[in-house]
Coordinates of C-alpha atoms and ligand atoms in Angstrom, one line a residue:
M19 CA 0.0 0.0 0.0
K20 CA 1.3 3.5 -0.8
S21 CA 2.3 5.9 2.0
F22 CA 0.3 9.1 2.1
D23 CA -0.5 12.2 4.2
N24 CA -4.0 13.4 5.2
Q25 CA -4.9 16.7 6.8
L26 CA -8.1 18.1 8.1
P27 CA -7.4 20.8 10.6
V28 CA -10.9 22.3 10.2
R29 CA -13.4 21.8 13.0
L30 CA -16.6 20.9 11.4
R31 CA -20.0 21.8 12.8
F32 CA -22.2 19.8 10.5
G33 CA -26.0 19.4 10.6
P34 CA -29.3 21.1 10.3
G35 CA -29.7 24.1 12.6
R36 CA -26.0 24.4 13.4
I37 CA -25.9 28.0 12.2
A38 CA -27.2 28.8 15.7
E39 CA -23.6 28.1 16.9
L40 CA -22.1 30.9 14.8
A41 CA -21.1 33.0 17.8
Q42 CA -19.4 30.1 19.6
A43 CA -17.5 29.3 16.3
L44 CA -16.2 32.8 16.2
Q45 CA -15.6 33.7 19.8
A46 CA -12.6 31.3 20.2
H47 CA -10.7 32.9 17.4
G48 CA -11.0 36.7 17.7
N49 CA -13.0 39.7 18.8
R50 CA -13.3 42.0 15.8
V51 CA -14.9 40.2 12.8
L52 CA -14.7 41.1 9.2
L53 CA -17.9 39.5 7.7
V54 CA -17.4 38.8 4.0
A55 CA -20.7 38.1 2.1
G56 CA -22.3 38.4 -1.3
R57 CA -25.5 40.1 -2.4
W58 CA -28.2 39.5 0.3
D59 CA -31.2 39.7 -2.0
G60 CA -34.1 37.5 -3.0
A61 CA -34.0 34.0 -1.4
K62 CA -30.9 34.9 0.6
R63 CA -32.5 37.7 2.6
K64 CA -33.7 35.3 5.4
L65 CA -30.3 33.8 5.7
H66 CA -28.8 37.2 6.0
E67 CA -31.2 38.3 8.7
R68 CA -30.5 35.1 10.7
C69 CA -26.8 35.7 10.5
R70 CA -27.0 39.4 11.5
E71 CA -29.2 38.5 14.4
L72 CA -26.7 35.9 15.6
L73 CA -23.8 38.3 15.1
D74 CA -25.6 41.1 16.9
Q75 CA -26.2 38.8 19.9
S76 CA -22.6 37.6 20.0
G77 CA -21.2 40.8 21.4
L78 CA -18.4 40.7 18.7
D79 CA -17.4 43.9 16.9
L80 CA -18.4 43.6 13.2
A81 CA -17.3 45.2 10.0
V82 CA -19.1 44.1 6.8
Y83 CA -18.0 43.7 3.2
D84 CA -20.9 42.4 1.0
G85 CA -19.4 43.0 -2.4
A86 CA -18.2 39.4 -3.2
R87 CA -19.7 38.1 -6.5
P88 CA -19.3 34.9 -8.6
N89 CA -15.9 34.4 -10.0
P90 CA -14.4 36.9 -7.5
T91 CA -11.6 39.3 -8.4
T92 CA -8.5 40.7 -6.8
A93 CA -10.4 44.1 -6.7
M94 CA -13.1 42.5 -4.4
V95 CA -10.4 41.0 -2.2
S96 CA -8.7 44.4 -1.8
A97 CA -12.0 46.2 -1.1
A98 CA -12.7 43.6 1.7
A99 CA -9.2 43.8 3.1
E100 CA -9.4 47.6 3.2
I101 CA -12.5 47.5 5.3
G102 CA -11.0 44.8 7.6
K103 CA -7.8 46.9 8.1
R104 CA -9.8 50.1 8.7
H105 CA -11.7 48.3 11.5
D106 CA -8.6 46.5 12.8
C107 CA -10.3 43.2 12.4
D108 CA -8.6 40.1 13.9
L109 CA -10.9 37.4 12.4
V110 CA -12.5 36.9 9.0
L111 CA -15.9 35.2 8.6
G112 CA -17.1 34.2 5.2
V113 CA -20.9 33.4 4.8
G114 CA -21.8 32.3 1.3
G115 CA -20.8 30.0 -1.6
G116 CA -17.3 29.3 -2.9
S117 CA -16.9 32.8 -4.3
V118 CA -17.6 34.5 -0.9
M119 CA -15.5 32.0 1.0
D120 CA -12.6 32.5 -1.4
V121 CA -12.7 36.3 -1.0
A122 CA -12.7 35.8 2.8
K123 CA -9.7 33.6 2.7
A124 CA -7.7 35.8 0.3
A125 CA -8.7 38.9 2.4
A126 CA -7.3 37.1 5.5
V127 CA -4.0 37.0 3.7
E128 CA -4.1 40.5 2.1
M129 CA -5.0 42.2 5.4
T130 CA -1.8 41.0 7.1
H131 CA 0.7 40.8 4.3
E132 CA 2.6 43.5 2.4
L133 CA 1.5 42.6 -1.1
G134 CA -1.9 41.9 -2.9
C135 CA -3.3 38.4 -2.6
F136 CA -2.4 37.5 -6.1
D137 CA 1.3 38.0 -5.2
Y138 CA 0.9 34.9 -3.0
A139 CA -0.6 32.6 -5.7
Y140 CA 0.7 29.1 -5.7
F141 CA 3.4 29.9 -8.3
Q142 CA 4.8 33.0 -6.6
P143 CA 8.1 32.9 -4.7
Q144 CA 6.5 34.4 -1.6
Q145 CA 3.7 32.5 0.2
P146 CA 1.1 33.3 2.9
G147 CA 2.6 33.1 6.4
S148 CA 1.3 32.6 9.9
A149 CA 0.2 36.3 10.1
T150 CA -2.8 35.2 8.0
L151 CA -5.9 36.0 10.1
P152 CA -8.0 33.2 11.5
I153 CA -10.8 32.2 9.2
V154 CA -14.3 30.9 10.0
L155 CA -16.5 29.8 7.1
V156 CA -20.2 29.1 6.7
T157 CA -21.0 27.4 3.4
T158 CA -24.3 28.1 1.7
T159 CA -23.8 26.0 -1.4
S160 CA -23.0 22.3 -2.0
G161 CA -20.5 23.1 -3.3
T162 CA -16.9 23.9 -3.8
G163 CA -15.5 22.3 -0.7
S164 CA -13.8 25.6 0.0
H165 CA -14.9 25.4 3.7
V166 CA -12.5 22.4 4.1
S167 CA -9.8 23.2 1.5
K168 CA -6.6 25.2 1.8
C169 CA -7.2 27.1 -1.5
S170 CA -8.7 30.4 -2.5
V171 CA -9.5 30.8 -6.2
I172 CA -9.4 34.4 -7.4
T173 CA -9.4 36.1 -10.9
H174 CA -6.9 39.0 -11.5
A175 CA -9.1 42.0 -12.2
D176 CA -6.8 43.2 -15.1
T177 CA -5.4 40.0 -16.8
R178 CA -8.5 37.9 -16.1
I179 CA -6.2 35.0 -15.1
K180 CA -8.0 32.9 -12.5
T181 CA -5.8 31.0 -10.2
G182 CA -5.3 29.7 -6.7
I183 CA -3.6 30.8 -3.5
V184 CA -2.8 27.5 -1.8
S185 CA -1.5 27.4 1.8
D186 CA -2.1 25.5 5.1
H187 CA -2.8 29.0 6.5
L188 CA -6.0 29.2 4.4
Y189 CA -7.7 26.3 6.2
A190 CA -10.6 27.6 8.2
R191 CA -10.4 27.2 12.0
E192 CA -14.1 26.2 12.0
A193 CA -16.7 25.6 9.3
I194 CA -20.4 25.5 9.8
I195 CA -22.2 23.2 7.3
D196 CA -25.9 23.7 7.9
P197 CA -28.0 22.1 5.1
E198 CA -30.9 24.3 6.0
L199 CA -29.0 27.3 4.6
M200 CA -28.9 25.6 1.2
L201 CA -32.7 25.2 0.8
S202 CA -32.9 28.5 -1.0
V203 CA -30.3 27.7 -3.7
P204 CA -32.2 27.8 -7.1
P205 CA -32.1 24.6 -9.3
R206 CA -29.6 25.9 -11.9
I207 CA -27.1 26.8 -9.1
T208 CA -27.8 23.6 -7.3
A209 CA -26.9 21.7 -10.5
A210 CA -23.8 23.7 -11.2
T211 CA -22.4 23.6 -7.7
G212 CA -23.4 19.9 -7.3
F213 CA -21.6 19.0 -10.5
D214 CA -18.5 20.7 -9.0
V215 CA -18.8 18.2 -6.1
F216 CA -18.7 15.3 -8.6
T217 CA -15.6 16.8 -10.3
H218 CA -13.7 17.1 -7.0
A219 CA -14.4 13.5 -6.0
F220 CA -13.7 12.2 -9.5
E221 CA -10.5 14.2 -10.2
S222 CA -8.9 13.2 -6.9
F223 CA -9.9 9.6 -7.5
I224 CA -8.3 9.4 -11.0
N225 CA -5.4 11.7 -9.9
Q226 CA -1.9 10.4 -10.2
N227 CA -1.5 11.4 -6.5
A228 CA -4.7 9.7 -5.3
T229 CA -4.6 8.4 -1.7
P230 CA -6.5 5.6 0.0
M231 CA -8.1 8.1 2.4
A232 CA -9.2 10.4 -0.4
D233 CA -10.4 7.4 -2.4
L234 CA -12.7 6.5 0.4
C235 CA -14.2 10.0 0.5
A236 CA -14.4 10.2 -3.3
R237 CA -16.3 6.9 -3.7
E238 CA -18.8 7.9 -1.0
A239 CA -19.3 11.4 -2.4
I240 CA -20.0 10.0 -5.9
R241 CA -22.3 7.4 -4.5
L242 CA -24.3 10.0 -2.6
L243 CA -24.5 12.6 -5.3
S244 CA -25.6 10.2 -8.0
T245 CA -28.9 9.8 -6.0
F246 CA -29.2 13.1 -4.1
L247 CA -28.0 15.7 -6.6
P248 CA -30.9 15.0 -9.1
R249 CA -33.3 15.0 -6.1
A250 CA -32.0 18.4 -4.8
V251 CA -32.3 19.9 -8.3
S252 CA -35.8 18.7 -8.8
D253 CA -37.0 19.7 -5.3
G254 CA -34.9 22.3 -3.5
S255 CA -37.0 21.8 -0.4
D256 CA -36.0 18.1 0.0
A257 CA -34.1 18.4 3.3
E258 CA -32.6 14.9 3.1
A259 CA -31.2 15.6 -0.4
R260 CA -29.7 18.9 0.8
A261 CA -28.1 17.3 3.8
Q262 CA -26.6 14.4 1.8
M263 CA -25.3 16.9 -0.8
A264 CA -23.7 19.0 1.9
W265 CA -22.0 15.9 3.2
A266 CA -20.9 14.9 -0.3
D267 CA -19.5 18.4 -0.8
T268 CA -17.6 18.2 2.4
L269 CA -16.1 14.8 1.6
A270 CA -15.2 15.9 -1.9
G271 CA -13.6 19.1 -0.4
M272 CA -11.4 16.9 1.8
C273 CA -10.3 15.1 -1.4
I274 CA -9.2 18.3 -3.1
A275 CA -7.5 19.5 0.1
N276 CA -5.4 16.4 0.2
V277 CA -5.0 15.3 -3.4
G278 CA -6.3 18.0 -5.8
T279 CA -7.9 18.3 -9.2
T280 CA -6.8 17.4 -12.7
L281 CA -7.2 18.5 -16.3
P282 CA -10.9 19.5 -16.2
H283 CA -10.1 22.2 -13.7
S284 CA -7.1 23.4 -15.8
M285 CA -9.4 23.8 -18.8
A286 CA -12.5 25.1 -16.9
Q287 CA -10.8 27.7 -14.7
P288 CA -9.6 29.9 -17.6
I289 CA -13.1 29.8 -19.1
S290 CA -14.7 31.3 -16.0
G291 CA -11.7 33.7 -15.7
H292 CA -12.2 35.2 -19.2
Y293 CA -15.9 34.7 -19.3
P294 CA -17.1 35.5 -15.7
Q295 CA -20.7 35.0 -16.7
V296 CA -19.9 31.3 -16.9
S297 CA -20.1 29.7 -13.4
H298 CA -17.4 27.3 -12.3
G299 CA -19.8 24.3 -12.5
E300 CA -21.0 25.3 -16.0
A301 CA -17.4 25.6 -17.3
L302 CA -16.6 22.1 -15.9
A303 CA -19.7 20.7 -17.6
M304 CA -18.5 22.2 -20.9
V305 CA -15.0 20.5 -20.8
Y306 CA -15.9 17.2 -19.3
P307 CA -17.2 15.2 -22.3
P308 CA -14.1 15.4 -24.5
I309 CA -11.7 15.0 -21.5
L310 CA -13.5 11.7 -20.6
S311 CA -13.1 10.4 -24.1
L312 CA -9.4 11.2 -24.1
S313 CA -8.6 10.0 -20.6
W314 CA -10.3 6.7 -19.7
P315 CA -7.5 4.5 -21.1
G316 CA -5.2 6.1 -18.6
A317 CA -7.0 4.7 -15.5
V318 CA -9.4 2.0 -16.8
E319 CA -10.3 0.4 -13.4
R320 CA -11.0 3.7 -11.8
F321 CA -13.0 5.1 -14.7
A322 CA -15.0 1.8 -14.7
E323 CA -15.7 2.1 -11.0
V324 CA -17.0 5.7 -11.3
T325 CA -19.2 4.7 -14.2
R326 CA -20.7 1.9 -12.2
L327 CA -21.3 4.3 -9.2
L328 CA -23.1 6.7 -11.5
N329 CA -25.0 3.9 -13.2
P330 CA -25.3 0.7 -11.2
E331 CA -27.0 -1.0 -14.2
L332 CA -23.6 -1.2 -15.8
A333 CA -22.2 -3.4 -13.0
A334 CA -21.9 -6.4 -15.3
L335 CA -19.8 -4.6 -18.0
P336 CA -16.2 -5.5 -18.3
D337 CA -13.8 -2.8 -17.0
R338 CA -12.8 -1.5 -20.5
E339 CA -16.3 -1.1 -21.6
A340 CA -17.5 0.5 -18.4
A341 CA -14.5 2.9 -18.5
R342 CA -15.3 3.8 -22.1
S343 CA -18.8 4.6 -21.0
A344 CA -17.7 7.2 -18.5
R345 CA -18.5 10.0 -21.0
T346 CA -22.1 8.7 -21.5
A347 CA -22.6 8.2 -17.7
V348 CA -21.5 11.8 -17.0
E349 CA -23.5 13.2 -19.9
E350 CA -26.5 11.3 -18.5
L351 CA -25.9 12.9 -15.0
L352 CA -25.7 16.3 -16.7
G353 CA -28.9 15.6 -18.5
R354 CA -30.7 14.5 -15.3
I355 CA -29.7 17.8 -13.5
G356 CA -30.3 19.9 -16.6
L357 CA -26.8 21.3 -16.7
T358 CA -26.4 22.1 -20.4
S359 CA -24.1 25.0 -21.3
S360 CA -22.6 25.9 -24.6
F361 CA -19.0 27.0 -24.9
A362 CA -19.5 27.9 -28.6
E363 CA -22.1 30.5 -27.6
L364 CA -19.3 32.5 -26.0
E365 CA -18.0 33.0 -29.5
P366 CA -14.3 32.9 -28.6
D367 CA -12.0 34.1 -31.5
A368 CA -8.7 32.3 -32.4
E369 CA -6.7 34.5 -30.0
A370 CA -9.0 33.9 -27.1
L371 CA -9.0 30.2 -27.7
E372 CA -5.2 30.1 -27.8
A373 CA -5.1 32.0 -24.4
L374 CA -7.3 29.3 -22.9
V375 CA -5.0 26.6 -24.2
V376 CA -1.8 28.3 -22.9
E377 CA -3.4 28.8 -19.4
A378 CA -4.7 25.3 -19.3
M379 CA -1.3 23.8 -20.1
S380 CA 0.3 26.0 -17.4
F381 CA -1.6 24.5 -14.5
P382 CA 0.1 21.8 -12.5
D383 CA -3.3 19.9 -12.4
T384 CA -2.7 19.1 -16.0
R385 CA 0.4 17.1 -15.2
V386 CA -1.3 14.8 -12.7
H387 CA -4.1 13.8 -15.0
P388 CA -4.1 10.0 -15.9
V389 CA -3.3 10.9 -19.5
V390 CA -1.1 14.0 -19.6
P391 CA -2.3 15.7 -22.7
S392 CA -0.1 17.5 -25.3
E393 CA -0.9 21.1 -26.1
K394 CA -2.4 20.0 -29.4
Q395 CA -4.8 17.6 -27.6
V396 CA -5.9 20.4 -25.3
R397 CA -6.4 22.7 -28.3
D398 CA -8.4 20.0 -30.1
M399 CA -10.7 19.6 -27.1
F400 CA -11.4 23.4 -26.9
Q401 CA -12.1 23.3 -30.7
E402 CA -14.4 20.3 -30.2
I403 CA -16.5 22.1 -27.6
N404 CA -16.4 25.2 -29.8
G405 CA -18.2 23.1 -32.5
G406 CA -15.2 22.5 -34.7
G407 CA -13.1 19.4 -35.5
S408 CA -9.5 18.7 -34.5
S409 CA -6.7 20.9 -35.8
Ligands
NAD507 P1 -20.9 31.1 -5.9 O1 -20.4 31.3 -4.6 O2 -20.3 31.8 -7.1 O3 -22.5 31.3 -5.9 C1 -23.3 31.2 -7.0 C2 -24.6 31.9 -6.8 O4 -25.3 31.3 -5.8 C3 -24.4 33.4 -6.4 O5 -25.2 34.2 -7.1 C4 -24.8 33.3 -4.9 O6 -25.2 34.6 -4.5 C5 -25.9 32.3 -4.9 N1 -26.0 31.6 -3.6 C6 -25.1 31.2 -2.7 N2 -25.7 30.6 -1.7 C7 -27.0 30.7 -1.8 C8 -28.2 30.3 -1.1 N3 -28.0 29.7 0.1 N4 -29.4 30.6 -1.6 C9 -29.6 31.2 -2.8 N5 -28.5 31.6 -3.5 C10 -27.3 31.3 -3.1 O7 -20.9 29.5 -6.3 P2 -20.0 28.3 -5.8 O8 -20.1 27.3 -6.9 O9 -20.3 28.0 -4.5 O10 -18.5 29.0 -5.9 C11 -17.8 29.1 -7.1 C12 -16.5 29.7 -6.9 O11 -15.7 28.8 -6.0 C13 -15.7 29.7 -8.2 O12 -15.0 30.9 -8.3 C14 -14.8 28.5 -8.1 O13 -13.6 28.7 -8.9 C15 -14.4 28.5 -6.6 N6 -14.0 27.2 -6.1 C16 -13.1 27.3 -5.0 C17 -12.7 26.1 -4.4 C18 -11.7 26.2 -3.3 O14 -11.3 25.1 -2.8 N7 -11.4 27.3 -2.8 C19 -13.0 24.9 -5.0 C20 -13.9 24.9 -6.1 C21 -14.4 26.0 -6.6

C-alpha cells in the first residue's frame, strides 16, 4: 500500500440548525470580525437576517464587506481587506458560496501581508505566512468544498487570469455546514455547484496522486450525489437531499485539500476567468465530455468504478467497456440535472482560444491527469466544444 499524508485541521459543525452556533464558532478565534458576504437579496434575505441576528447577539465587533460576487476578483479582495484593516479586524468570517469563502480567505492574507493576494498565488516565490488572520466559514452551497480546503480561487481584475492561493494557513479554523442554509439555492445553481462536487471527487480519484483516504471520501461522495443531486435539483426543499449533498460536498472538499484536481479544472478555470458570466460548474460541464473520451485508457479500473457508481445498471460490464462509457454516464448525469451549457455561444476568437490553451497547459493539475495531454490535444478539445473538429 502506498504511503500518504492526510490533513483536516478544520473543526466541522455539521448538521441542520448548526448556524445557531455561529457566535461560539467565532468567539474562540477573535473579537473584531470582518464579515465577507455576497448580495443579500431574494431568497438569501432570510439567511442574511438570521446571521445578522446571531452576530448582533454575539457581542463581537463587526465590519461588513458584502461585495463578493461569482468568479471573484482581486479588486473584491482588496476592497474587503481595506474594510478589515480600517476596523482593525482580527478574524475573517465568510458566509456564502465558494466565491464568498474564497474572498474571505484571500482577504485574511491581504490584510496582514505586504502585497496583494495574487502575489501569494501558488506559483509565486512568496507564500502566505502565519500572520494570515484566522478564518471561519459558513458554506451556503454544495459546493466547492472551500470550507475544508486550503485554497482560494481568485481572478486577477486586469489580466482575467483565474488561479489559486494555496496554503495551510488558508484552512478555516471552523466551518459550519448547515444544510438548511442551502434550501434556498435555485435549481440551476444547485446543479452547477453539485456537479462541482462530482468533479472534485472524480478528479482526486483518478489523480496520479490519489490516496487511500481520499479514495474513500471520493467513492462515498459520488455514490451520494448520484442519487441526491438530481433530487436536490428537482425539489430544492428536499431536506434529506440537501443534507446528503452538503456531506458529499464536504467529503469531496477533503479530497481536493489532500489530493487535488486534474485536467478538467485546468481547462475550466480559464473559461470562467475570461468569461465571468460562466459559473465554475458550468465551465466544468463544458469541458468534461471530450476530456473523458481522451482519458479513460489512462485509468481503466478507476473510470470503470466511477461509471458503475453513476449507473449501477452497468455493474456487469467488463472494465474497459465500463471505463469507455464514463462519458455517457457523466452526460446522463448532466442531462438529469439539466446542466447544459454551450462553450460555442461564448464565440471565442482564435486568439481567445489560444489564451485558454496556454493557461490550461500551465496549471500543475494538467500534469497529474491520468493521461497527460499534449498542447495539441488540449487545443483540439477546446475546438471540439467550440463546435469544430480537430486541428
Ligand atoms: P458562488 O459562490 O459563485 O455562488 C453562485 C450563486 O449562488 C451566487 O449568485 C450566490 O449569491 C448564490 N447563492 C449562494 N448561496 C445561496 C443560497 N443559500 N441561496 C440562494 N442563492 C445562493 O458559487 P459556488 O459554486 O459555491 O462557488 C464558485 C467559486 O468557488 C468559483 O470561483 C470557483 O472557482 C471557486 N472554487 C473554489 C474552491 C476552493 O477550494 N477554494 C473549490 C472549487 C471552486
